[in-house]
mmCIF file of N, CA, C and O in Angstrom:
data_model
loop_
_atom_site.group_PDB
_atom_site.id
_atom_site.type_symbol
_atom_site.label_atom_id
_atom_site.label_comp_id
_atom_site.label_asym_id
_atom_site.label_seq_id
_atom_site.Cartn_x
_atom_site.Cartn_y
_atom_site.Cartn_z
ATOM 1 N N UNK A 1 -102.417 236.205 -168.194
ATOM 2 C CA UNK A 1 -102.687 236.883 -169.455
ATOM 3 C C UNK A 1 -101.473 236.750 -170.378
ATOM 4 O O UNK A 1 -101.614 236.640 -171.596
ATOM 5 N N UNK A 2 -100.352 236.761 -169.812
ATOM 6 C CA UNK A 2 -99.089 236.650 -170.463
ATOM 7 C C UNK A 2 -98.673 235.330 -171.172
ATOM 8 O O UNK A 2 -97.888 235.204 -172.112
ATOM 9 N N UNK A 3 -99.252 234.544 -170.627
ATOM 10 C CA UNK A 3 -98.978 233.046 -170.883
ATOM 11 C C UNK A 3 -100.054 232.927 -172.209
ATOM 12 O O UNK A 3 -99.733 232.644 -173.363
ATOM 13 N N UNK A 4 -101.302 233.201 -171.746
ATOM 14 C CA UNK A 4 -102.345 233.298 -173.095
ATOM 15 C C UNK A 4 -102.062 233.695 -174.300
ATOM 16 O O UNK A 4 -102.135 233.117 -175.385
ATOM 17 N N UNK A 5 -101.587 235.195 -173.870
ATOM 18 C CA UNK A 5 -101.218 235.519 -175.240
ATOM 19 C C UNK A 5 -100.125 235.101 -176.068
ATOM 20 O O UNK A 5 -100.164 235.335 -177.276
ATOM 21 N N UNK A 6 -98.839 234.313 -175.377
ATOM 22 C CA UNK A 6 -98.270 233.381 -175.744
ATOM 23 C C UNK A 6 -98.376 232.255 -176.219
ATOM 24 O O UNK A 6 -97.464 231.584 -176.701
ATOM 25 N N UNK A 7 -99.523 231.962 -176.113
ATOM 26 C CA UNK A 7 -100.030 230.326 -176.947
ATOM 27 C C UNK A 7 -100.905 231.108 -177.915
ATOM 28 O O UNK A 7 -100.755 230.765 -179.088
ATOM 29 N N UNK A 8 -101.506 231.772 -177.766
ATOM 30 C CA UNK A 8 -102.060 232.319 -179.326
ATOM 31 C C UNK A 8 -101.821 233.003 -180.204
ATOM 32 O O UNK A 8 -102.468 233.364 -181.188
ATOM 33 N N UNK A 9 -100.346 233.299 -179.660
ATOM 34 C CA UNK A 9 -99.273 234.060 -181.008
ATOM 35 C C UNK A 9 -99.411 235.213 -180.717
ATOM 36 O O UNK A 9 -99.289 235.819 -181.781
ATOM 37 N N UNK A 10 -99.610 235.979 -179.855
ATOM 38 C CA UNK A 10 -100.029 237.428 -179.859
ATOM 39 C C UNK A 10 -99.058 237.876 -178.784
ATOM 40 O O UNK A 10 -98.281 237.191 -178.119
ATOM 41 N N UNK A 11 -99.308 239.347 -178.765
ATOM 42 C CA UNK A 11 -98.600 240.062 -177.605
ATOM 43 C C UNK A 11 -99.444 240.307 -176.396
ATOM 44 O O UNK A 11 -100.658 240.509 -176.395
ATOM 45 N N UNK A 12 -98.665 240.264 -175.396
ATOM 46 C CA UNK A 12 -99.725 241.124 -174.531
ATOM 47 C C UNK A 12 -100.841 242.121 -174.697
ATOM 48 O O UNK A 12 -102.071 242.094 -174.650
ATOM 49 N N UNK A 13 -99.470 243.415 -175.006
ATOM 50 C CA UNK A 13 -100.220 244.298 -175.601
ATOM 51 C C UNK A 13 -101.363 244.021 -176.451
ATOM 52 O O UNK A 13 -102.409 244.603 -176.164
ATOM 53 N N UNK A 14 -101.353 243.375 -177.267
ATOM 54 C CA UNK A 14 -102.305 243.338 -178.429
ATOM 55 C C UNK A 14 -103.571 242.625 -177.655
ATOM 56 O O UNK A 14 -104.736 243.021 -177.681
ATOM 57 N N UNK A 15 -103.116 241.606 -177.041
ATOM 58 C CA UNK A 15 -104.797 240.808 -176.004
ATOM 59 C C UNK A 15 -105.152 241.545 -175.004
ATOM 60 O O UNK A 15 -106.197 241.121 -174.508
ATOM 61 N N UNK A 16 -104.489 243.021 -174.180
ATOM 62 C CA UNK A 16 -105.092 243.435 -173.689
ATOM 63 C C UNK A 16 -105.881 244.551 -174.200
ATOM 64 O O UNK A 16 -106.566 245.124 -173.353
ATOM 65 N N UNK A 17 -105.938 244.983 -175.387
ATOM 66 C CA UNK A 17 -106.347 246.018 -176.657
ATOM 67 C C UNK A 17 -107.424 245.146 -177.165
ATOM 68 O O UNK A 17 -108.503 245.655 -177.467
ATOM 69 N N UNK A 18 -107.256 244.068 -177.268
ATOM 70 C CA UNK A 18 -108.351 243.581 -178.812
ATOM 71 C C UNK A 18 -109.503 242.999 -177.502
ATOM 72 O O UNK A 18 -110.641 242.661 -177.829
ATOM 73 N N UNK A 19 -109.005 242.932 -175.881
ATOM 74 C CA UNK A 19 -109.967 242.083 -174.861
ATOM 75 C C UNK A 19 -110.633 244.036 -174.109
ATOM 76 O O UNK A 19 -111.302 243.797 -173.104
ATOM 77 N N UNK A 20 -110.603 244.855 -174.246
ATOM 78 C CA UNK A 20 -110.435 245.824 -173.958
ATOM 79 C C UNK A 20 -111.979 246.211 -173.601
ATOM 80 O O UNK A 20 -112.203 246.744 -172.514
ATOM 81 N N UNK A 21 -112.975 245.962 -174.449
ATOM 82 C CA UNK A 21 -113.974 246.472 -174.846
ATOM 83 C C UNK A 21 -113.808 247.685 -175.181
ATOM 84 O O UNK A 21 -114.783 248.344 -174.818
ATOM 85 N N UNK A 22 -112.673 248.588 -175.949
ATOM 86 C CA UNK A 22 -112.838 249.939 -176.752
ATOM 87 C C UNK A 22 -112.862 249.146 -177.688
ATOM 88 O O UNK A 22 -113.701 248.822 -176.847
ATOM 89 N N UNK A 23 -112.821 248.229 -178.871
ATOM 90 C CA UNK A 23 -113.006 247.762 -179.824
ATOM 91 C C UNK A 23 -113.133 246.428 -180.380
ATOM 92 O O UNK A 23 -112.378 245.566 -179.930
ATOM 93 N N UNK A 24 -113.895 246.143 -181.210
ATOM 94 C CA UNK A 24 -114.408 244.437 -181.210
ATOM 95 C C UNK A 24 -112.668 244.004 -182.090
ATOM 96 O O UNK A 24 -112.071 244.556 -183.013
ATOM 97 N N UNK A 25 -112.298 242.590 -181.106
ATOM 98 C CA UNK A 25 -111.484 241.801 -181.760
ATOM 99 C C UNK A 25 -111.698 240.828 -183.253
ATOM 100 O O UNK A 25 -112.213 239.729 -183.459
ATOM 101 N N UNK A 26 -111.202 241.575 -183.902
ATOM 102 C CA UNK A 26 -111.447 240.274 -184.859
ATOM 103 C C UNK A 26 -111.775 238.636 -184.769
ATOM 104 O O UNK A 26 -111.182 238.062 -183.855
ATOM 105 N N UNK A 27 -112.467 237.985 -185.432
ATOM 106 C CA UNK A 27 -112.779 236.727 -185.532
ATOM 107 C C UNK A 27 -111.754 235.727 -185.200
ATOM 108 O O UNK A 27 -112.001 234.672 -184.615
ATOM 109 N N UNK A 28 -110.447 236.151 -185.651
ATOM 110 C CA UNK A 28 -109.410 234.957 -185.964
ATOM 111 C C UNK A 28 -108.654 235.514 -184.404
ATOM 112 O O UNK A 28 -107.695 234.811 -184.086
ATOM 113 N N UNK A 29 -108.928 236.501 -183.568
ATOM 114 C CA UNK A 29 -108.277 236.539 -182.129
ATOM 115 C C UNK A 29 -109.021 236.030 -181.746
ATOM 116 O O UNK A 29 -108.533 234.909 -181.606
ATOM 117 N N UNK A 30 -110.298 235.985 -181.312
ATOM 118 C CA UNK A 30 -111.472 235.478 -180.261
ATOM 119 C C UNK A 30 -111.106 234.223 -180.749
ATOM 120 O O UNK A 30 -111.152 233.522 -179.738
ATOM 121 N N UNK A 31 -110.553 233.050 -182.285
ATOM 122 C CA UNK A 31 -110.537 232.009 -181.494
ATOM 123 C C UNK A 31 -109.132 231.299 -181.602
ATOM 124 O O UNK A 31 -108.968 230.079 -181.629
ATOM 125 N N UNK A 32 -108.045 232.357 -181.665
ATOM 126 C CA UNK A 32 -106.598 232.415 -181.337
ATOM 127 C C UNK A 32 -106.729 232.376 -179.441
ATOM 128 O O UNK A 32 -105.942 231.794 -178.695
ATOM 129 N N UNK A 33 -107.652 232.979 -179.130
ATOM 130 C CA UNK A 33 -107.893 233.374 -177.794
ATOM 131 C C UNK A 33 -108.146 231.748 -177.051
ATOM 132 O O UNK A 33 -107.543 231.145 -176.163
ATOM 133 N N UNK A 34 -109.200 231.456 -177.804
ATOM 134 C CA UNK A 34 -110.196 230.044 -177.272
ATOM 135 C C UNK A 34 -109.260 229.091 -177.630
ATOM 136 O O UNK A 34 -109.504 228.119 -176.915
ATOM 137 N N UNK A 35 -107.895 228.726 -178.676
ATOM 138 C CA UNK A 35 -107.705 227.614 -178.486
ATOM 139 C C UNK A 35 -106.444 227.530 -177.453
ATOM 140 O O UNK A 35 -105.847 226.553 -177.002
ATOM 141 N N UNK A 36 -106.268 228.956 -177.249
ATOM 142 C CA UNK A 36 -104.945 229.160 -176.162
ATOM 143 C C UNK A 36 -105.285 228.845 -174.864
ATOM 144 O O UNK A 36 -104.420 228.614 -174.018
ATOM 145 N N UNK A 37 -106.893 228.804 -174.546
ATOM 146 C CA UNK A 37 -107.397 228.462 -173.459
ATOM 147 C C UNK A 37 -107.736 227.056 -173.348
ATOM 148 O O UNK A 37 -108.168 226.485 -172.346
ATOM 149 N N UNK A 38 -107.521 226.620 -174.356
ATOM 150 C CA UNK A 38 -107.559 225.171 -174.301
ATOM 151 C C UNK A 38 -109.268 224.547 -174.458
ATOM 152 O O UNK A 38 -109.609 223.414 -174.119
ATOM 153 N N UNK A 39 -109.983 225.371 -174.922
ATOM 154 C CA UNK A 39 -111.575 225.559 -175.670
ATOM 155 C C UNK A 39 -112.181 225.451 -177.233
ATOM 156 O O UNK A 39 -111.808 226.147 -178.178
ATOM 157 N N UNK A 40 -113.022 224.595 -177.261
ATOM 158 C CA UNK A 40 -113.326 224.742 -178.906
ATOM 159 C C UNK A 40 -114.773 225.494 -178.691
ATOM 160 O O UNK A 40 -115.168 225.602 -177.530
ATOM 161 N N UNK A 41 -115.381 225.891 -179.496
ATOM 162 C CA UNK A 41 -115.892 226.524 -180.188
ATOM 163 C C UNK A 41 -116.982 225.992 -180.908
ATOM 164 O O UNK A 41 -116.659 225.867 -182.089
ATOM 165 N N UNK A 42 -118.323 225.568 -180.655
ATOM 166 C CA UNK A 42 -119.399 224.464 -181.321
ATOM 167 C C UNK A 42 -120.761 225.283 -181.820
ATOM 168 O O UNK A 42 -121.466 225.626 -180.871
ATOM 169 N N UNK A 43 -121.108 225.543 -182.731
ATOM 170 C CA UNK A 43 -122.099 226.029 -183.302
ATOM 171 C C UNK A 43 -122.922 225.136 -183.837
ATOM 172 O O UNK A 43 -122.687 224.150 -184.535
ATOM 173 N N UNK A 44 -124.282 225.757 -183.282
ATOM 174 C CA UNK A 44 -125.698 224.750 -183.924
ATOM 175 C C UNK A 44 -126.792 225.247 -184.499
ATOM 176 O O UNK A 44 -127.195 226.329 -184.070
ATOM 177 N N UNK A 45 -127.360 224.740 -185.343
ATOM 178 C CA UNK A 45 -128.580 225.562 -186.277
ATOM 179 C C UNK A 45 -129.893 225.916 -184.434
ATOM 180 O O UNK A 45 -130.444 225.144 -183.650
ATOM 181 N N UNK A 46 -129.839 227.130 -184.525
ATOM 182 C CA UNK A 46 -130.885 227.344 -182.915
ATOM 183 C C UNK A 46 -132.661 226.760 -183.329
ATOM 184 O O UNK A 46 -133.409 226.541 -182.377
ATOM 185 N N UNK A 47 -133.129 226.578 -184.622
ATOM 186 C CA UNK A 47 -134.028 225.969 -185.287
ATOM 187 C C UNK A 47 -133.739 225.534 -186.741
ATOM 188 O O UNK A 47 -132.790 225.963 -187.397
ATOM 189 N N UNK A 48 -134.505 224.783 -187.109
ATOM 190 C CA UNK A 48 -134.452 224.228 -188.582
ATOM 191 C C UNK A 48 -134.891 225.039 -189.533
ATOM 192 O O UNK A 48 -135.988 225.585 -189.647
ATOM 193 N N UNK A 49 -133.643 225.087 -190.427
ATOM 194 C CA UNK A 49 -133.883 226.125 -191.774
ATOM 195 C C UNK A 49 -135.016 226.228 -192.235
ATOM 196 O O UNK A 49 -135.710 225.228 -192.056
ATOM 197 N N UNK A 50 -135.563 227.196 -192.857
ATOM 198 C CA UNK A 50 -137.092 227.101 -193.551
ATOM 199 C C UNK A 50 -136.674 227.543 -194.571
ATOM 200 O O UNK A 50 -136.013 228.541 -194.856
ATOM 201 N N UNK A 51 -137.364 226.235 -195.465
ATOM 202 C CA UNK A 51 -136.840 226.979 -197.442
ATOM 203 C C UNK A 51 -138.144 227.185 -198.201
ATOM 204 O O UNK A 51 -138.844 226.254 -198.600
ATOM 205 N N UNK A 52 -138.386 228.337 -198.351
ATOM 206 C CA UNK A 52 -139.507 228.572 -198.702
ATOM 207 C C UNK A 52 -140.413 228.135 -199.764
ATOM 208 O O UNK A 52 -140.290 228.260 -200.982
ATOM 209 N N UNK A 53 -141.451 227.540 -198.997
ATOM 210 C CA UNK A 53 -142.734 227.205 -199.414
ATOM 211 C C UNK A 53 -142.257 225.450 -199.212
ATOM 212 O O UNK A 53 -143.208 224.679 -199.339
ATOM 213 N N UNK A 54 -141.037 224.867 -198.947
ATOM 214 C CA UNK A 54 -141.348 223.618 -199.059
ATOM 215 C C UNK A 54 -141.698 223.292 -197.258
ATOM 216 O O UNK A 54 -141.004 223.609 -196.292
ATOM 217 N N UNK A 55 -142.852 222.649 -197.281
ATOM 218 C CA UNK A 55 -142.924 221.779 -195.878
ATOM 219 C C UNK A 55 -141.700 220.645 -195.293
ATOM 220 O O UNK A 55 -141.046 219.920 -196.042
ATOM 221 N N UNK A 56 -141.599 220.677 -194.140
ATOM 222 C CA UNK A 56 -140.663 219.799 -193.651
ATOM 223 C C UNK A 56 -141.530 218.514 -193.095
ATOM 224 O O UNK A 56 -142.595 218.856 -192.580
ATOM 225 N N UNK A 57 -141.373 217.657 -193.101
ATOM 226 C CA UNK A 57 -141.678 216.346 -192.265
ATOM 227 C C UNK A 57 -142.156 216.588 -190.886
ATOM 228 O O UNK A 57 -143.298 216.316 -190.518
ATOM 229 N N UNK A 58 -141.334 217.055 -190.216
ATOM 230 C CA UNK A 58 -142.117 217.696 -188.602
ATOM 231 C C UNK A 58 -143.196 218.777 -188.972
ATOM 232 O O UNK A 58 -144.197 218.731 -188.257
ATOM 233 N N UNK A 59 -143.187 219.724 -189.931
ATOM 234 C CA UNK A 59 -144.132 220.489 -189.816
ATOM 235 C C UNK A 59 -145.646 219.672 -190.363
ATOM 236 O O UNK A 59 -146.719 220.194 -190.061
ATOM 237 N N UNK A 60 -145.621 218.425 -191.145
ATOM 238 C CA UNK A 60 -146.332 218.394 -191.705
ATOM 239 C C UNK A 60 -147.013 217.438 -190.808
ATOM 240 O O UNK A 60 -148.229 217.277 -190.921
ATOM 241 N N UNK A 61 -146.247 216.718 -189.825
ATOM 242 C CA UNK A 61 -147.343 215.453 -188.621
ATOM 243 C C UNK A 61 -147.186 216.443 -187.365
ATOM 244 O O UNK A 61 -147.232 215.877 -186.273
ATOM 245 N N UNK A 62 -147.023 217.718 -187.357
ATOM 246 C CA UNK A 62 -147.554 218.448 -186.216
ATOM 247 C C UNK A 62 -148.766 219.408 -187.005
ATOM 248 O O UNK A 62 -149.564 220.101 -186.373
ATOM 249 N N UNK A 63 -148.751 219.350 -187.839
ATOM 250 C CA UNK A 63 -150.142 220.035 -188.475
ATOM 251 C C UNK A 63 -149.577 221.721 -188.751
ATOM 252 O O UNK A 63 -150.306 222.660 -189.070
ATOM 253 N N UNK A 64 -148.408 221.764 -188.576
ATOM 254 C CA UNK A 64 -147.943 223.588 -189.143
ATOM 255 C C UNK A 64 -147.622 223.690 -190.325
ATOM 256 O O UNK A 64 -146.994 224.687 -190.679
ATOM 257 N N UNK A 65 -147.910 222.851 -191.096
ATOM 258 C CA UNK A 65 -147.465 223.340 -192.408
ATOM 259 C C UNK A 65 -148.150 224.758 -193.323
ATOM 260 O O UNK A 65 -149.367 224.576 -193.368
ATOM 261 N N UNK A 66 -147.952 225.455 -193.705
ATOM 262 C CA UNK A 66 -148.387 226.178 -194.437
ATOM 263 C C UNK A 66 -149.011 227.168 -193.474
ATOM 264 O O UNK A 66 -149.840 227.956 -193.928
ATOM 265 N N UNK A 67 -148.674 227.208 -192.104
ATOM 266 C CA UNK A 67 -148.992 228.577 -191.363
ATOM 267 C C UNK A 67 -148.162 229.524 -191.747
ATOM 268 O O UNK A 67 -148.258 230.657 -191.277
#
């Protein structure tokens, strides 16, 4: 834990407080946290945006359009 919080600029103290569950860590620790662990971080759309009222190409040769 000591070493961690040493690569992500922090104190002990402070990563065992913000990892605590009495209070949510800010955004910029959780990934001060992840790159000290040597982890990135990958986010993906979980389905395709829907902009309303226009049909998409898949909806329209699977026959869902306009459900």
């Amino acid at each position: 834990m000591s070493q961690v919080a040493r690569d992500a600029g922090l104190s002990r103290e402070s990563l065992y407080k913000a990892l605590s569950g009495e209070r949510s860590p800010g955004f910029d620790t959780i990934l001060k946290v992840i790159k000290a662990l040597g982890l990135k971080l990958h986010a993906e759309a979980a389905a395709p945006p829907r902009h309303g009222g226009v049909d998409s190409a898949a909806e329209k040769s699977q026959g869902t359009a306009g459900v």
